[in-house]
Each structure stands twice: as structure tokens, then as C-alpha cells.
Amino acid sequence: MDANDVIDSYVHDVARLLPLGKRNDVAFELRALLMDDLRARAEAEGRPPDFDMAVQMLRAFGRPSRTAVRYYRPFTIIEPSDTWSFLVATVAGGAVISLLASPRAPGTYNEMAQQATAAFLGWLGALVVLFGLKNVILRHRPDAFRWTPRPVRDADRASRVGGVGLALLWSALLVLYWAPGRTVETLSGGRVAAETLTYTDSFTSPWRMPWLAAVLIAAIGLHLTVVVQGRWRSGTRWVRMALTLLIGVQLGWHARYGSIFQDPHTERLLTPAIAAASGLIMIVCGIQLYREYSRIRPAPAADHDLAP
Amino acid sequence: MSSDDAVFVKLEAELRRGVLVLAVLSRLRTREYGYSLRQALAAGGMPIEEGTLYPLLRRLETQGVLDSSWNTDGASPRRYYWLSKGGTRLYQAMSESWRRQVGVLDTLLD
């Protein structure tokens, strides 16, 4: 390639990024201008133009895509200000899809991975279409999606009634978890036999079942503490996250390793549900963590003093 | 380059970008093509990168500020630009606005 070929290559790479109606004319002009620039550079350097001189000149000119954007600003599919929302939606959707795409039977991991990948790509495509549609609407109607004020929610305010309710709910879950057979038999009036929900001996060993019970007791204590304090604080929020994580991990552990119920039918029915619950709780923990780090607390930065 | 120098270079470039269009229009009261215009601006103390100037001329033409025509008689084809009728009026209005801005800024800087 000589200097002319280098310029032709650059002009071609710029022109192919322009609308059809503009590209030939811009290419013709840009080539002539770049040839003039190259001749002037060669004259200044006192040597004929060559490949290296042309490449150096064009690299200083800028990448072809950036030059093309200066000639013609293309349509952006996603409005730059929506980038963060798009990313959050992508991650959240991906998390839900990975939770729902759990293996139905041993040895179906490849099939599960293919289905999950297809579902995720479909989700990504749907997001591109939705955000692109929003951008098209905004280009034609700038007043669309107009901001309207809404009250800023005090996320830390804890309803005392709600807190007591949650403590009671966790207590009920603890009773159900500790003695599922007897509890369900009592609640169903004997229609469901206790044996169908009897745990295996390995599950009731000190290394498995009791740990989650301890976490549930801690969760009850946490909600009662918040009821007394009247609001969530940093400490109680972090404890809540830690307990949520522990519950998710322990449920996942139960579902993954060893059998839970003596009745094989119950085992087949409930173990996937327990695994799904584990995944859902991990997502909830992720949301709690995201909310903790993205909280808006208006305050001056630590290294800037307020003016006297 | 210290961080203060880097900030100055960046802000000064923004300041120059704000007057670029007016500077370009000032040279197009006579016919110029891209390369000669760049030389004229540089000689007048307003150097400008080719990657900025050439697309700007196209944009101004699309907006109706400039007219243009090709001259393919010489060794190199050249597209000459000059102020359109609307561009001339626009240039006069922008020049007056600029002079007012200079007055305002001189007062603020005192």
C-alpha cells in the first residue's frame, strides 16, 4: 500500500458509516482534502509522502467512526441518560432468568444453559426494543415522559404493626420448619399425614436443620428490635442483609446436598421449590445490597467543609 | 503537565470551540476550500484541526448558512464554500452579538 491507498482506505471507512445519500460526495471531498493535507505535510518534512506519513496523519485525524459522527450524527438506540436503567434491567432480568432456569433432572445442565442463554438474549432484545422505542418517542415528542414530582419515601420508617406482623410470620415459618409434618397435619385437620413431611435422619442431624432454625430465631429478634426502635438503622439493615443471605445459602445447601424428606414423592415435589426459594432469596439479598449502596443521603462530601 | 495546566487546556479549548463557527464564517466572506480555509484561520491565530473543520463546513451548508460548489478543473478537485444570503445575515447578527458579549465580559472581568 502507498500513501494514496492509505487515504483511500480511511475515506472508505468513514464513508461506509454515513447515510447513502451523503457518502459519495463526502468521500470525494474528504479524499481531496486529505491529499492536500498530506502534500503540505510532505513539503514541511522535505520528503515525498509515504505509507508511514499517511498513516500517522490519519491517526492524528481520528478514528473513522469519530470522523463519520462529526459529519452525520447517527440515531442512538438507547438515550445515553437511560444507560444506567438499561444496565440495571439487564442484570435484574438475567438474575431472574438464571433463577427460573433450574435443572429439572440430573444431567440436563447443558439444556438448562442453552435455554437460559436463549431466554437472556430474548430479554436483552426486548430491552433494546423498549428503550429504543422510548428514544424514538422522545425525538418526536420531547415533552413525553415529563417529570412529575412524587414524595420521597422514608425507606427506613418501620411500621410497628408491620414489624409485629413480620415477627409473627417468621415465627410461623419457624414452627413449620421445625415440625412440618405435625403442623400441616394439624392445619389440614388430618387430611395430610404427618409422615409425608417427616425429615430424614441426616437432615435433622446437628449439621443441617438446626442452623436455619437459629437464623429464623435471629430474624424474629431483628424485627422485634426494629419494632422497638421504630425505624431501620444502618446496623439493623446490615443484619437483615446478612440473615437474608444466610437463609438463601442454607436453603440452597439443603436442596443441593442430601435428602430432606423421608417420603420420596414429597422429596421430588418440594426440593426444586426449596432450591427456587433459595435463588429468589439470594436475589432479594442482592436488591437489599444494591439499595444500601445506592441510598441517597444528601450531605457534603467528607473532604469539603461547609461555608461558615 | 500538571493537573492545573490540564484543566486550563481543556477549558481554553471549550472557550475556543464557542467562537469557532464565528471565526469560520468570518473567513467565508470570500470563497475558500477546506484546506485554504484552515491555513487562513491558522494564519489569523485560530488554528483548527482538520477533523473539526471539514465536517463543520458540511454541517453549516446543511443548515443553509453556506453555499458551495465543486471545482474540478485543477489537478485536485476542490469544494469551495462561501456565505449564503442567509449566512451573511447570520454572520452580521452573530458579530454584533459577539461584540456585545465582549463588552459584557470585559465588565465582568474588571
Short mmCIF file of C-alpha atoms in Angstrom, two decimals, chain A residues 22 25-26 28-30 32-34 36-37 39-40 57 60-61 67 70-71, chain B residues 33-35 38 50-52 54-55 58-59 62 70 72 76-79 81:
data_model
loop_
_atom_site.label_atom_id
_atom_site.label_comp_id
_atom_site.label_asym_id
_atom_site.label_seq_id
_atom_site.Cartn_x
_atom_site.Cartn_y
_atom_site.Cartn_z
CA LYS A 22 -24.15 11.61 1.67
CA ASP A 25 -19.96 13.38 -2.00
CA VAL A 26 -18.29 13.40 1.41
CA PHE A 28 -14.91 12.73 -2.81
CA GLU A 29 -14.30 15.90 -0.79
CA LEU A 30 -12.58 14.22 2.14
CA ALA A 32 -9.21 15.72 -1.88
CA LEU A 33 -8.75 17.48 1.48
CA LEU A 34 -6.63 14.68 2.93
CA ASP A 36 -3.90 18.42 0.25
CA ASP A 37 -3.00 17.89 3.92
CA ARG A 39 1.13 17.18 0.37
CA ALA A 40 1.55 20.05 2.84
CA MET A 57 -1.52 11.87 9.61
CA ALA A 60 -4.00 12.12 14.26
CA PHE A 61 -7.13 12.95 12.25
CA THR A 67 -14.92 11.44 11.87
CA ARG A 70 -18.84 14.67 13.03
CA TYR A 71 -20.28 14.59 9.50
CA TYR B 33 -12.00 25.48 0.18
CA GLY B 34 -11.32 23.39 3.28
CA TYR B 35 -7.55 23.34 3.21
CA ARG B 38 -7.68 26.06 7.58
CA GLU B 50 -8.96 19.22 10.04
CA GLY B 51 -11.20 16.65 11.68
CA THR B 52 -13.19 19.51 13.22
CA TYR B 54 -14.21 19.78 7.38
CA PRO B 55 -17.36 18.27 8.93
CA ARG B 58 -20.77 20.39 5.73
CA ARG B 59 -22.98 20.98 8.72
CA THR B 62 -26.85 21.66 5.54
CA TRP B 70 -17.17 21.88 -6.88
CA THR B 72 -12.74 20.01 -10.79
CA SER B 76 -7.15 18.32 -7.33
CA PRO B 77 -10.93 18.64 -7.14
CA ARG B 78 -11.94 21.31 -4.63
CA ARG B 79 -15.24 22.14 -2.99
CA TYR B 81 -17.61 27.37 0.32
#
